[in-house]
Structures are given as C-alpha cells and as structure tokens.
C-alpha cells in the first residue's frame, strides 16, 4: 500500500508570532504534513480563488483579524463553488459562546481554541493532523484507491 501524500494545511492568521509558532510546531511533527501560512483573509481569498492554486485539505482560520475577519472569509469560502466543501477549522483564542455558534452557523467544520502553552499546542496539532489525515483518507477523491 502506498503512503498518502502529506496533509496540506493552510493557516490564516494575522499574528506573525502565531504563524511562526505554527510553522515550528508543524515542522516538528513526525507525520507528513505541509503547512502554508497566510497573513490575512484577503490574501487567503486571493490565493484560494486562483485556479493555479492547489487547495489545502483543511484550512485553519483565525476569527479576529483586521480587514476581512475569519467569519467574513468563511462566508466567502462557502459562497464560492470551488471552495464550498473545503473543511474550515476556526482556530482562535475566543471562547465566547456567540463566536462558537456563529462559526457553526456559517458551516465551519470545527472550532479549536488556541492553547496558551507551546507544549499543549504541539499535542493539539498532532491530534489535528491525525484526525484530518484519517478524514482525508476516507473522503478525498485523490486518496481513494482505484
């Protein structure tokens, strides 16, 4: 049996420190994974709507960003025929029930709170990669054996 290609993840977060920590955390994983980071909702939308872009398997999306916030980007993604079924996981510091509800109303696939500790973040990312790798193996057309 062939090994699946690395899981492709895109992180959209305006905070440079959070992006750098995510890059470090994903790089330290023992599982095959590719992380692309983008600094704004606008930049993410431009990249994702470009027909030449290979879409990620899952998008990690911060809520609180200047310009186009995470909810606004999520609405645009779900309104776009090419991006409609792209799994989106809200990754945020907001535990406000209204934000959680809003994410699911807008069809986010999941809601994850950013961990304040790097070690806990590593564990969280490892579980995230394991889950989405398994989800991809059962649902992504390019992963189903011919």
PDB file of C-alpha atoms in Angstrom:
ATOM      1  CA  UNK A   1       0.000   0.000   0.000  1.00  0.00           C
ATOM      2  CA  UNK A   2       1.363   3.427  -0.895  1.00  0.00           C
ATOM      3  CA  UNK A   3       1.736   6.131   1.689  1.00  0.00           C
ATOM      4  CA  UNK A   4      -0.671   9.018   1.325  1.00  0.00           C
ATOM      5  CA  UNK A   5       0.713  12.362   0.254  1.00  0.00           C
ATOM      6  CA  UNK A   6       1.328  14.820   3.096  1.00  0.00           C
ATOM      7  CA  UNK A   7      -1.728  16.526   4.522  1.00  0.00           C
ATOM      8  CA  UNK A   8      -1.930  20.085   3.145  1.00  0.00           C
ATOM      9  CA  UNK A   9      -2.950  22.681   5.737  1.00  0.00           C
ATOM     10  CA  UNK A  10      -3.374  26.423   5.297  1.00  0.00           C
ATOM     11  CA  UNK A  11      -3.283  28.689   8.352  1.00  0.00           C
ATOM     12  CA  UNK A  12      -4.825  32.156   8.020  1.00  0.00           C
ATOM     13  CA  UNK A  13      -3.761  34.341  10.940  1.00  0.00           C
ATOM     14  CA  UNK A  14      -2.714  37.985  11.102  1.00  0.00           C
ATOM     15  CA  UNK A  15      -0.423  37.403  14.094  1.00  0.00           C
ATOM     16  CA  UNK A  16       3.156  36.805  12.910  1.00  0.00           C
ATOM     17  CA  UNK A  17       4.154  35.146  16.187  1.00  0.00           C
ATOM     18  CA  UNK A  18       1.268  32.686  15.932  1.00  0.00           C
ATOM     19  CA  UNK A  19       2.184  31.880  12.321  1.00  0.00           C
ATOM     20  CA  UNK A  20       5.852  31.317  13.224  1.00  0.00           C
ATOM     21  CA  UNK A  21       4.921  29.124  16.211  1.00  0.00           C
ATOM     22  CA  UNK A  22       2.582  27.099  13.990  1.00  0.00           C
ATOM     23  CA  UNK A  23       5.335  26.652  11.400  1.00  0.00           C
ATOM     24  CA  UNK A  24       7.694  25.431  14.118  1.00  0.00           C
ATOM     25  CA  UNK A  25       5.078  23.125  15.606  1.00  0.00           C
ATOM     26  CA  UNK A  26       4.036  21.595  12.276  1.00  0.00           C
ATOM     27  CA  UNK A  27       7.693  21.125  11.283  1.00  0.00           C
ATOM     28  CA  UNK A  28       8.339  19.171  14.481  1.00  0.00           C
ATOM     29  CA  UNK A  29       5.592  16.635  13.784  1.00  0.00           C
ATOM     30  CA  UNK A  30       6.533  13.085  12.824  1.00  0.00           C
ATOM     31  CA  UNK A  31       3.609  12.930  10.439  1.00  0.00           C
ATOM     32  CA  UNK A  32       3.671  14.006   6.787  1.00  0.00           C
ATOM     33  CA  UNK A  33       2.157  17.471   6.628  1.00  0.00           C
ATOM     34  CA  UNK A  34       2.647  20.652   4.625  1.00  0.00           C
ATOM     35  CA  UNK A  35       1.730  23.996   6.191  1.00  0.00           C
ATOM     36  CA  UNK A  36       1.153  27.193   4.242  1.00  0.00           C
ATOM     37  CA  UNK A  37       0.613  30.365   6.247  1.00  0.00           C
ATOM     38  CA  UNK A  38      -1.253  33.442   5.076  1.00  0.00           C
ATOM     39  CA  UNK A  39      -1.444  36.753   6.941  1.00  0.00           C
ATOM     40  CA  UNK A  40      -4.972  37.961   6.104  1.00  0.00           C
ATOM     41  CA  UNK A  41      -8.415  36.958   4.941  1.00  0.00           C
ATOM     42  CA  UNK A  42      -7.944  38.962   1.757  1.00  0.00           C
ATOM     43  CA  UNK A  43      -4.639  37.245   0.928  1.00  0.00           C
ATOM     44  CA  UNK A  44      -6.146  33.832   1.638  1.00  0.00           C
ATOM     45  CA  UNK A  45      -9.137  34.504  -0.618  1.00  0.00           C
ATOM     46  CA  UNK A  46      -6.873  35.676  -3.458  1.00  0.00           C
ATOM     47  CA  UNK A  47      -4.722  32.571  -3.144  1.00  0.00           C
ATOM     48  CA  UNK A  48      -7.597  30.111  -2.782  1.00  0.00           C
ATOM     49  CA  UNK A  49      -9.565  31.507  -5.727  1.00  0.00           C
ATOM     50  CA  UNK A  50      -6.561  31.389  -8.042  1.00  0.00           C
ATOM     51  CA  UNK A  51      -7.220  28.408 -10.363  1.00  0.00           C
ATOM     52  CA  UNK A  52      -3.493  27.553 -10.293  1.00  0.00           C
ATOM     53  CA  UNK A  53      -3.525  27.066  -6.512  1.00  0.00           C
ATOM     54  CA  UNK A  54      -3.547  23.507  -5.208  1.00  0.00           C
ATOM     55  CA  UNK A  55      -6.170  23.644  -2.497  1.00  0.00           C
ATOM     56  CA  UNK A  56      -5.306  22.652   1.058  1.00  0.00           C
ATOM     57  CA  UNK A  57      -7.006  19.641   2.617  1.00  0.00           C
ATOM     58  CA  UNK A  58      -8.099  21.780   5.546  1.00  0.00           C
ATOM     59  CA  UNK A  59      -7.983  25.464   6.434  1.00  0.00           C
ATOM     60  CA  UNK A  60      -7.169  26.754   9.939  1.00  0.00           C
ATOM     61  CA  UNK A  61      -8.800  30.150  10.281  1.00  0.00           C
ATOM     62  CA  UNK A  62      -8.388  32.804  12.961  1.00  0.00           C
ATOM     63  CA  UNK A  63     -11.507  34.843  13.741  1.00  0.00           C
ATOM     64  CA  UNK A  64     -10.065  38.150  14.920  1.00  0.00           C
ATOM     65  CA  UNK A  65      -8.183  39.716  12.037  1.00  0.00           C
ATOM     66  CA  UNK A  66      -8.184  43.275  10.717  1.00  0.00           C
ATOM     67  CA  UNK A  67      -9.823  43.872   7.359  1.00  0.00           C
ATOM     68  CA  UNK A  68     -11.667  40.685   6.462  1.00  0.00           C
ATOM     69  CA  UNK A  69     -12.160  38.738   9.689  1.00  0.00           C
ATOM     70  CA  UNK A  70     -12.436  34.963   9.865  1.00  0.00           C
ATOM     71  CA  UNK A  71     -16.232  34.918   9.759  1.00  0.00           C
ATOM     72  CA  UNK A  72     -16.287  37.131   6.670  1.00  0.00           C
ATOM     73  CA  UNK A  73     -13.766  34.879   4.943  1.00  0.00           C
ATOM     74  CA  UNK A  74     -15.750  31.795   5.926  1.00  0.00           C
ATOM     75  CA  UNK A  75     -18.878  33.258   4.296  1.00  0.00           C
ATOM     76  CA  UNK A  76     -16.946  33.956   1.076  1.00  0.00           C
ATOM     77  CA  UNK A  77     -15.471  30.447   1.061  1.00  0.00           C
ATOM     78  CA  UNK A  78     -18.878  28.808   1.460  1.00  0.00           C
ATOM     79  CA  UNK A  79     -20.295  31.017  -1.327  1.00  0.00           C
ATOM     80  CA  UNK A  80     -17.561  30.003  -3.792  1.00  0.00           C
ATOM     81  CA  UNK A  81     -18.249  26.840  -5.857  1.00  0.00           C
ATOM     82  CA  UNK A  82     -14.599  25.683  -5.827  1.00  0.00           C
ATOM     83  CA  UNK A  83     -14.182  26.297  -2.084  1.00  0.00           C
ATOM     84  CA  UNK A  84     -17.612  25.299  -0.794  1.00  0.00           C
ATOM     85  CA  UNK A  85     -16.507  21.900   0.508  1.00  0.00           C
ATOM     86  CA  UNK A  86     -13.108  22.960   1.838  1.00  0.00           C
ATOM     87  CA  UNK A  87     -13.053  21.963   5.524  1.00  0.00           C
ATOM     88  CA  UNK A  88     -12.524  25.031   7.714  1.00  0.00           C
ATOM     89  CA  UNK A  89     -11.463  24.805  11.346  1.00  0.00           C
ATOM     90  CA  UNK A  90     -11.725  28.009  13.327  1.00  0.00           C
ATOM     91  CA  UNK A  91      -8.534  28.338  15.399  1.00  0.00           C
ATOM     92  CA  UNK A  92      -8.901  31.199  17.824  1.00  0.00           C
ATOM     93  CA  UNK A  93      -8.465  32.493  21.347  1.00  0.00           C
ATOM     94  CA  UNK A  94     -12.179  33.324  21.554  1.00  0.00           C
ATOM     95  CA  UNK A  95     -14.210  31.007  23.779  1.00  0.00           C
ATOM     96  CA  UNK A  96     -17.207  33.322  23.550  1.00  0.00           C
ATOM     97  CA  UNK A  97     -20.309  31.127  23.002  1.00  0.00           C
ATOM     98  CA  UNK A  98     -21.618  33.582  20.392  1.00  0.00           C
ATOM     99  CA  UNK A  99     -18.428  33.093  18.317  1.00  0.00           C
ATOM    100  CA  UNK A 100     -18.652  29.308  18.583  1.00  0.00           C
ATOM    101  CA  UNK A 101     -22.305  29.377  17.484  1.00  0.00           C
ATOM    102  CA  UNK A 102     -21.562  31.785  14.647  1.00  0.00           C
ATOM    103  CA  UNK A 103     -18.787  29.537  13.335  1.00  0.00           C
ATOM    104  CA  UNK A 104     -21.103  26.543  13.113  1.00  0.00           C
ATOM    105  CA  UNK A 105     -23.980  28.583  11.688  1.00  0.00           C
ATOM    106  CA  UNK A 106     -21.572  29.580   8.884  1.00  0.00           C
ATOM    107  CA  UNK A 107     -20.663  25.901   8.339  1.00  0.00           C
ATOM    108  CA  UNK A 108     -17.219  25.695   9.919  1.00  0.00           C
ATOM    109  CA  UNK A 109     -16.145  22.061  10.245  1.00  0.00           C
ATOM    110  CA  UNK A 110     -14.770  22.520  13.762  1.00  0.00           C
ATOM    111  CA  UNK A 111     -13.836  25.104  16.387  1.00  0.00           C
ATOM    112  CA  UNK A 112     -10.481  24.869  18.183  1.00  0.00           C
ATOM    113  CA  UNK A 113      -9.173  27.134  20.923  1.00  0.00           C
ATOM    114  CA  UNK A 114      -5.538  28.208  20.647  1.00  0.00           C
ATOM    115  CA  UNK A 115      -3.573  26.792  23.515  1.00  0.00           C
ATOM    116  CA  UNK A 116      -1.557  29.247  25.622  1.00  0.00           C
ATOM    117  CA  UNK A 117       1.273  26.718  26.060  1.00  0.00           C
ATOM    118  CA  UNK A 118       3.590  25.607  23.261  1.00  0.00           C
ATOM    119  CA  UNK A 119       3.705  22.009  24.538  1.00  0.00           C
ATOM    120  CA  UNK A 120      -0.082  21.776  24.622  1.00  0.00           C
ATOM    121  CA  UNK A 121      -0.174  23.366  21.153  1.00  0.00           C
ATOM    122  CA  UNK A 122       2.112  20.604  19.875  1.00  0.00           C
ATOM    123  CA  UNK A 123      -0.232  17.958  21.264  1.00  0.00           C
ATOM    124  CA  UNK A 124      -3.231  19.765  19.800  1.00  0.00           C
ATOM    125  CA  UNK A 125      -1.597  19.981  16.369  1.00  0.00           C
ATOM    126  CA  UNK A 126      -0.596  16.320  16.449  1.00  0.00           C
ATOM    127  CA  UNK A 127      -4.224  15.300  17.155  1.00  0.00           C
ATOM    128  CA  UNK A 128      -5.416  17.729  14.462  1.00  0.00           C
ATOM    129  CA  UNK A 129      -3.089  16.182  11.850  1.00  0.00           C
ATOM    130  CA  UNK A 130      -4.076  12.639  12.835  1.00  0.00           C
ATOM    131  CA  UNK A 131      -7.783  13.453  12.598  1.00  0.00           C
ATOM    132  CA  UNK A 132      -7.645  15.269   9.260  1.00  0.00           C
ATOM    133  CA  UNK A 133      -5.307  12.699   7.727  1.00  0.00           C
ATOM    134  CA  UNK A 134      -7.834   9.982   8.566  1.00  0.00           C
ATOM    135  CA  UNK A 135     -10.763  12.103   7.366  1.00  0.00           C
ATOM    136  CA  UNK A 136      -8.944  12.758   4.110  1.00  0.00           C
ATOM    137  CA  UNK A 137      -8.167   9.075   3.586  1.00  0.00           C
ATOM    138  CA  UNK A 138     -11.853   8.231   3.641  1.00  0.00           C
ATOM    139  CA  UNK A 139     -13.261  11.187   1.724  1.00  0.00           C
ATOM    140  CA  UNK A 140     -10.771  12.824  -0.625  1.00  0.00           C
ATOM    141  CA  UNK A 141     -11.093  11.574  -4.219  1.00  0.00           C
ATOM    142  CA  UNK A 142      -7.325  11.549  -4.824  1.00  0.00           C
ATOM    143  CA  UNK A 143      -6.856   9.261  -1.828  1.00  0.00           C
ATOM    144  CA  UNK A 144      -9.364   6.553  -2.716  1.00  0.00           C
ATOM    145  CA  UNK A 145      -7.590   3.516  -4.224  1.00  0.00           C
ATOM    146  CA  UNK A 146      -8.512   2.862  -7.868  1.00  0.00           C
TER     147      UNK A 146
END
